[in-house]
CSV table of C-alpha atoms in Angstrom, one decimal:
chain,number,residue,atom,x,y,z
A,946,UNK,CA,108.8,98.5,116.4
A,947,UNK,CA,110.2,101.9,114.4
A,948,UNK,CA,112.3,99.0,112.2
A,949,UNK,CA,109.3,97.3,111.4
A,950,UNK,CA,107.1,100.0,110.6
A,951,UNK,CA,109.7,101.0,108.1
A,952,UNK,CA,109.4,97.6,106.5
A,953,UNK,CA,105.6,98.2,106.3
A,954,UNK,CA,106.0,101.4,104.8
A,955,UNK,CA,108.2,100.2,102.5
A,956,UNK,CA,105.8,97.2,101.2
A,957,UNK,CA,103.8,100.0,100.4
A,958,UNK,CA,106.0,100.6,97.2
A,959,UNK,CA,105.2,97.0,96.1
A,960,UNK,CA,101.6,96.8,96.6
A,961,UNK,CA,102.0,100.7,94.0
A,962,UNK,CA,103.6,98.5,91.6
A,963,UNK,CA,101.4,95.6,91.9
A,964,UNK,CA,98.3,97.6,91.2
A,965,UNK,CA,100.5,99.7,88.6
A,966,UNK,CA,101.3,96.5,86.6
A,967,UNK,CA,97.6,95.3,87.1
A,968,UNK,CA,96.4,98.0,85.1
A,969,UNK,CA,99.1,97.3,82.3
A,970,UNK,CA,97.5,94.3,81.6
A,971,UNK,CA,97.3,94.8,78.3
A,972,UNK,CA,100.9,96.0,76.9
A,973,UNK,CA,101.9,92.6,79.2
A,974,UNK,CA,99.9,90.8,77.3
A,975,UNK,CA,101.2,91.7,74.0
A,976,UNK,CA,104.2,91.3,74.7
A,977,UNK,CA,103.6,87.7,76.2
A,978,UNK,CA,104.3,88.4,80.1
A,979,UNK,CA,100.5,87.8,81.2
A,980,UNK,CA,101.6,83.7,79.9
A,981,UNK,CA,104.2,83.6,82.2
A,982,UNK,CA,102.5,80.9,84.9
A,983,UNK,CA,103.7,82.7,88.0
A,984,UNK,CA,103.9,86.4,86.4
A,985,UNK,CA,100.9,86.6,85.1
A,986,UNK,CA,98.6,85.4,87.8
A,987,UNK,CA,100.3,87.8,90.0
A,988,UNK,CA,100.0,90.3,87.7
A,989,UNK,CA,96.1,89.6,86.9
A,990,UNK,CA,95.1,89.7,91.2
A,991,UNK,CA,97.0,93.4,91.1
A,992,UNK,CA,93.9,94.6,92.2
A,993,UNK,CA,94.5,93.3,95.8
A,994,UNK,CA,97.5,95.8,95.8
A,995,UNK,CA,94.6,98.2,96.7
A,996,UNK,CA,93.8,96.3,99.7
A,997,UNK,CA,97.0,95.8,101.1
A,998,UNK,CA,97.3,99.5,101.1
A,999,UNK,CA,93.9,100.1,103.1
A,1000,UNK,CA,95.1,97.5,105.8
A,1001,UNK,CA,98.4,99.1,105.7
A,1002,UNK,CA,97.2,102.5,106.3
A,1003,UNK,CA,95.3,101.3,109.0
A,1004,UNK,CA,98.3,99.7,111.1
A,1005,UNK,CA,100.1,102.9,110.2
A,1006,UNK,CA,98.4,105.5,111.1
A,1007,UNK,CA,97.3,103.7,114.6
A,1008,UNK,CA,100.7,103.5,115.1
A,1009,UNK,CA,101.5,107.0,114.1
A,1010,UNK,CA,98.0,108.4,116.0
A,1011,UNK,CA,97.1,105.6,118.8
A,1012,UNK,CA,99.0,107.7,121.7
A,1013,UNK,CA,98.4,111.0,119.9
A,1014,UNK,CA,94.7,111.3,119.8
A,1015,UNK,CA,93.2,107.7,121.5
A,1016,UNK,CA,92.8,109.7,124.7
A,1017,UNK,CA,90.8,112.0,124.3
A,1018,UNK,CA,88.8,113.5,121.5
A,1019,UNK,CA,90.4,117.2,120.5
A,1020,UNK,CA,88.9,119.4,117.8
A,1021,UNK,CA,92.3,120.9,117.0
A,1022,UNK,CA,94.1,116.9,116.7
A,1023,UNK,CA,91.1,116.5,114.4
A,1024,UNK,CA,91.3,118.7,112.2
A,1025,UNK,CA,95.0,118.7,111.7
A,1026,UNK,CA,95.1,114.9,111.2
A,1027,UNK,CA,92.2,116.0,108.4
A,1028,UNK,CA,94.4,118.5,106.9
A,1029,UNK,CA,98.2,116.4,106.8
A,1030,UNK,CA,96.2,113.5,105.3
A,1031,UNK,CA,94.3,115.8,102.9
A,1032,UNK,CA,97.4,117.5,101.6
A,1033,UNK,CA,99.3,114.0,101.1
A,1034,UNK,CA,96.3,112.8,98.6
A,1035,UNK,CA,94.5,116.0,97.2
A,1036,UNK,CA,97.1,117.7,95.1
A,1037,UNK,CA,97.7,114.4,93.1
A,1038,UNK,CA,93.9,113.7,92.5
A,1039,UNK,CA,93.1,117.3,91.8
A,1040,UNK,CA,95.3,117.6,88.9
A,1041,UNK,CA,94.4,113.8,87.3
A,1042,UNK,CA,91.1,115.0,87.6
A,1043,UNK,CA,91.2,117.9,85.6
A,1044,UNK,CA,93.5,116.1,83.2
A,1045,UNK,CA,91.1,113.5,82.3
A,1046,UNK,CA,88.2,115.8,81.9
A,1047,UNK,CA,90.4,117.8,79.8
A,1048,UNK,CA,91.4,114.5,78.0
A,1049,UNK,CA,87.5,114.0,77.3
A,1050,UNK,CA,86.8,117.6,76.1
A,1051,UNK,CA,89.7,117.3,73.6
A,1052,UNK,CA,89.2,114.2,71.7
A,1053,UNK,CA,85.3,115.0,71.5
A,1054,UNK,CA,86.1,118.1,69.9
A,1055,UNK,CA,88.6,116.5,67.7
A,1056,UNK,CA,86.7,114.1,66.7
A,1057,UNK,CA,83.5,116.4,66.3
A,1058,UNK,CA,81.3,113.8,68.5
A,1059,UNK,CA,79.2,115.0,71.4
A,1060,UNK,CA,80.2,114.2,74.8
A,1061,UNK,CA,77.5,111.2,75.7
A,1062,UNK,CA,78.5,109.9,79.0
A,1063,UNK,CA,76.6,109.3,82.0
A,1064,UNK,CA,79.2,110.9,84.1
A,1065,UNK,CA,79.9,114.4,82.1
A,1066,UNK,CA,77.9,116.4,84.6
A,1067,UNK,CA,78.4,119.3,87.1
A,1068,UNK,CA,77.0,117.2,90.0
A,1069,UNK,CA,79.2,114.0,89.2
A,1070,UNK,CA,82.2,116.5,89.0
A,1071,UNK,CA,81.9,118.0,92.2
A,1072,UNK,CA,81.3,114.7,93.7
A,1073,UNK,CA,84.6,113.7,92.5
A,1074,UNK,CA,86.0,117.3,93.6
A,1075,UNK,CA,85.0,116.0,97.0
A,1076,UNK,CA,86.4,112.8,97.0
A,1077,UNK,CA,82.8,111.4,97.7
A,1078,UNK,CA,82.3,109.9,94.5
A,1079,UNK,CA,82.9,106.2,95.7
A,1080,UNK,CA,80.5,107.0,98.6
A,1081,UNK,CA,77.0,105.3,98.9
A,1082,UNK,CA,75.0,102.3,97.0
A,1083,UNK,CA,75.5,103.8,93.5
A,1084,UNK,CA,79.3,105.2,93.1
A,1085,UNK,CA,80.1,107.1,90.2
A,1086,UNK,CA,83.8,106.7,89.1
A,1087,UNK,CA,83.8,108.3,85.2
A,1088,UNK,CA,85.9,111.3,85.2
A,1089,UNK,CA,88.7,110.1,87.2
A,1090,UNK,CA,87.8,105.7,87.8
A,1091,UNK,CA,91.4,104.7,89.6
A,1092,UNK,CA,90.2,107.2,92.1
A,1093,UNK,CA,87.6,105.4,93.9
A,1094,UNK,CA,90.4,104.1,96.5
A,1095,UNK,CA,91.5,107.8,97.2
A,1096,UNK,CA,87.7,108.3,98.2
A,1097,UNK,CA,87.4,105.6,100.3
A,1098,UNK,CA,91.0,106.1,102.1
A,1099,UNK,CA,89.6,109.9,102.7
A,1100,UNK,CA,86.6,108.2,104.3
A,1101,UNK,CA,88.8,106.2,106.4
A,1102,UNK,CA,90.4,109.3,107.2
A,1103,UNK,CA,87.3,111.2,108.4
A,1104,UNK,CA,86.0,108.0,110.6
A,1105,UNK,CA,89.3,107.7,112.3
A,1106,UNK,CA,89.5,110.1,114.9
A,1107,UNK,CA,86.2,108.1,116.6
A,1108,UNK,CA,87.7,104.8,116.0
A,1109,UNK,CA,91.1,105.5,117.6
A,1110,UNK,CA,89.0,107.0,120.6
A,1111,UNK,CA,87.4,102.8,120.3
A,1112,UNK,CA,91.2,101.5,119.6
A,1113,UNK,CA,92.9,103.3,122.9
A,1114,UNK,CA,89.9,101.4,125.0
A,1115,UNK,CA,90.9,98.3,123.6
A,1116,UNK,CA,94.7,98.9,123.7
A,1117,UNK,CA,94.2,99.5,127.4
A,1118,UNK,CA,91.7,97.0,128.2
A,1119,UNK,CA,90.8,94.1,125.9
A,1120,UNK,CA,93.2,91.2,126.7
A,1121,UNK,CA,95.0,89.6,123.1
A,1122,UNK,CA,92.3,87.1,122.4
A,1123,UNK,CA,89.7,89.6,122.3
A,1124,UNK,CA,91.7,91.4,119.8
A,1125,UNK,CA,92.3,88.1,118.1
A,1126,UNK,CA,88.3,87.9,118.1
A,1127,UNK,CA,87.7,91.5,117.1
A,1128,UNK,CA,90.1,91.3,114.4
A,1129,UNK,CA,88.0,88.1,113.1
A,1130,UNK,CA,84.7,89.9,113.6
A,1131,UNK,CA,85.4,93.4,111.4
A,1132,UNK,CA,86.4,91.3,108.4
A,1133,UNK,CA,83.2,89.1,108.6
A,1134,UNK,CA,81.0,91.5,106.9
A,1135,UNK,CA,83.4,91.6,104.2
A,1136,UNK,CA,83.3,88.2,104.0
A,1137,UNK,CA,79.9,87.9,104.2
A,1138,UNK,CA,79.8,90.2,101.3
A,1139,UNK,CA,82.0,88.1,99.3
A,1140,UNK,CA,79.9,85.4,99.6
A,1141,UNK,CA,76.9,87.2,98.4
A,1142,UNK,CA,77.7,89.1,95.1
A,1143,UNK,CA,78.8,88.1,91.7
A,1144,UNK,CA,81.4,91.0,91.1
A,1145,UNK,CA,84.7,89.5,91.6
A,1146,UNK,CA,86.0,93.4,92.4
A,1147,UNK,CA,84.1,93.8,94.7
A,1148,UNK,CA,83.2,97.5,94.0
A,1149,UNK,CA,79.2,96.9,93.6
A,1150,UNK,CA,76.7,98.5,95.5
A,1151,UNK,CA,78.6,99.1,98.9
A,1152,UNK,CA,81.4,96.6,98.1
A,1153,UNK,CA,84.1,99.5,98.2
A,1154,UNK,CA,82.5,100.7,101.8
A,1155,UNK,CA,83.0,96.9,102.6
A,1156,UNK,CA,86.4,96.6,101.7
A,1157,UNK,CA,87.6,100.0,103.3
A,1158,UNK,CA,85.7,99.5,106.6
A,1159,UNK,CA,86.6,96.2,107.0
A,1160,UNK,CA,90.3,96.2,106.0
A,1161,UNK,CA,91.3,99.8,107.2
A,1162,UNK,CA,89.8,98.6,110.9
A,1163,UNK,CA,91.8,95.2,110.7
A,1164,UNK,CA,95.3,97.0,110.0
A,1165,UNK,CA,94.1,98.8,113.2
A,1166,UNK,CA,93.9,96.2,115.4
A,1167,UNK,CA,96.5,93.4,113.9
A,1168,UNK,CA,98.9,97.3,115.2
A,1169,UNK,CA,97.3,96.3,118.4
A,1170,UNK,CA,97.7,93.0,118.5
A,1171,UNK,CA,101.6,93.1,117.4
A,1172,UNK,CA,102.1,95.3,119.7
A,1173,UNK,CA,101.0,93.8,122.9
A,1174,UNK,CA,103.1,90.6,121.2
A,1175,UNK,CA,106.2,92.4,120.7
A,1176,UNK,CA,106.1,93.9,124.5
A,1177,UNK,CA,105.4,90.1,125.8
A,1178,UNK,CA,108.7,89.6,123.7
A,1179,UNK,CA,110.6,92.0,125.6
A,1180,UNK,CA,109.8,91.4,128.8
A,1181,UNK,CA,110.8,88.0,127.9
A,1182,UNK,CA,114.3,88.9,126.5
C-alpha cells in the first residue's frame, strides 16, 4: 500500500501540470499546440486537474489520518492536523495574494485610472485572507481567482476531522458493497448538479462546495474500498 500511495502522490505532479498548461492556453495557441487533436483537447479539460487533486487529497489524507484520528475525536489531533495542512498551503497564497493586489495598485497608478473593480474592497480582502472567499452561494474570486481551489481544499480540511470519525465506522463496519454504494451516493449530488446548470466549470452558485464535497469524500472512501480489496488480496496470496 506505502508503494501505491507514492504513485498517487506522484500523479499529483501531473494533474499541477495539467491545470498549469490549462491556463497557458493562450501562448499554446499561438504557437499552434491547442490544434494538435490529442494535445489540445487535453490541454483545453485542464481544469479537471483540479479535481483530480481534491479526490486525491481525500484518499491521502484518509490514509495518512484514518488510524490516527478515526477513533476518537481529540482537540489536540484537531488542531494540529489544522495547523500542518495550514502551513503546507498558507505561505504560498499569502504572498500571491499580496502580489496581485500589488499588481493592481501599480498599473492603476501607472496608468492614472481609478481602481473600478467589484472586488477592491477591505471585506473581499479579508475574505480571501481567510481562505473563505470561494465559500457560500456568491464566491468572490478577484484579488487572487486560481485560489478558489485552496479555499475549498481548507474547507475540506476543517470538515475532516468529523468525517474521518464517519470513515473509521465504516472502515470497521460497512461490508465492500456498501462502500461501493456510498461511494455512488456522495457523487450523486454533484451529478445532479451537473445536470442542472449551464456553467460548464462548474463554479456557480455552490458548484465549487459541490465539487469539493463530493470529490474530496469519494477519494475517502475509494482509500476504503482499496484497502479492504488489497487485504482480501493478501490473505489470498
Amino acid at each position: 500500500m506505502s508503494v501505491f500511495i507514492r504513485q498517487l502522490t506522484g500523479i499529483r505532479f501531473v494533474a499541477a501540470f495539467w491545470v498549469f498548461a490549462y491556463h497557458l492556453q493562450g501562448p499554446f495557441n499561438v504557437l499552434g499546440l491547442l490544434s494538435l487533436p490529442v494535445l489540445g483537447d487535453v490541454m483545453r479539460v485542464g481544469r479537471l486537474g483540479v479535481d483530480l487533486f481534491f479526490a486525491l487529497s481525500g484518499f491521502i489524507l484518509t490514509h495518512t489520518y484514518l488510524t490516527r484520528m478515526g477513533p476518537k475525536l481529540r482537540g489536540g489531533d484537531t488542531v494540529r492536523f489544522w495547523w500542518l495542512r495550514l502551513a503546507r498551503i498558507y505561505p504560498v497564497h499569502l504572498v500571491m495574494l499580496i502580489v496581485a493586489g500589488l499588481a493592481v495598485f501599480a498599473q492603476a497608478r501607472v496608468l492614472g485610472e481609478v481602481i473600478d473593480r467589484d472586488w477592491w474592497n477591505p471585506m473581499d480582502f479579508v475574505k480571501n485572507l481567510l481562505l473563505i472567499q470561494e465559500w457560500g452561494p456568491n464566491p468572490e474570486r478577484g484579488w487572487n481567482f486560481v485560489a478558489w481551489s485552496l479555499s475549498m481544499e481548507w474547507l475540506a480540511y476543517l470538515a475532516f476531522p468529523l468525517l474521518v470519525l464517519i470513515l473509521w465506522r465504516m472502515h470497521k463496519k460497512i461490508p465492500t458493497f456498501v462502500l461501493v454504494i456510498a461511494w455512488f451516493a456522495v457523487l450523486a449530488p454533484l451529478v445532479g448538479y451537473g445536470l442542472g446548470t449551464s456553467d460548464p466549470y462548474y463554479t456557480d452558485n455552490w458548484g465549487s462546495t459541490y465539487r469539493i464535497a463530493s470529490e474530496f469524500t469519494a477519494g475517502a472512501i475509494t482509500y476504503l474500498i482499496v484497502q479492504r480489496l488489497a487485504r482480501r488480496e493478501d490473505r489470498v496470496q
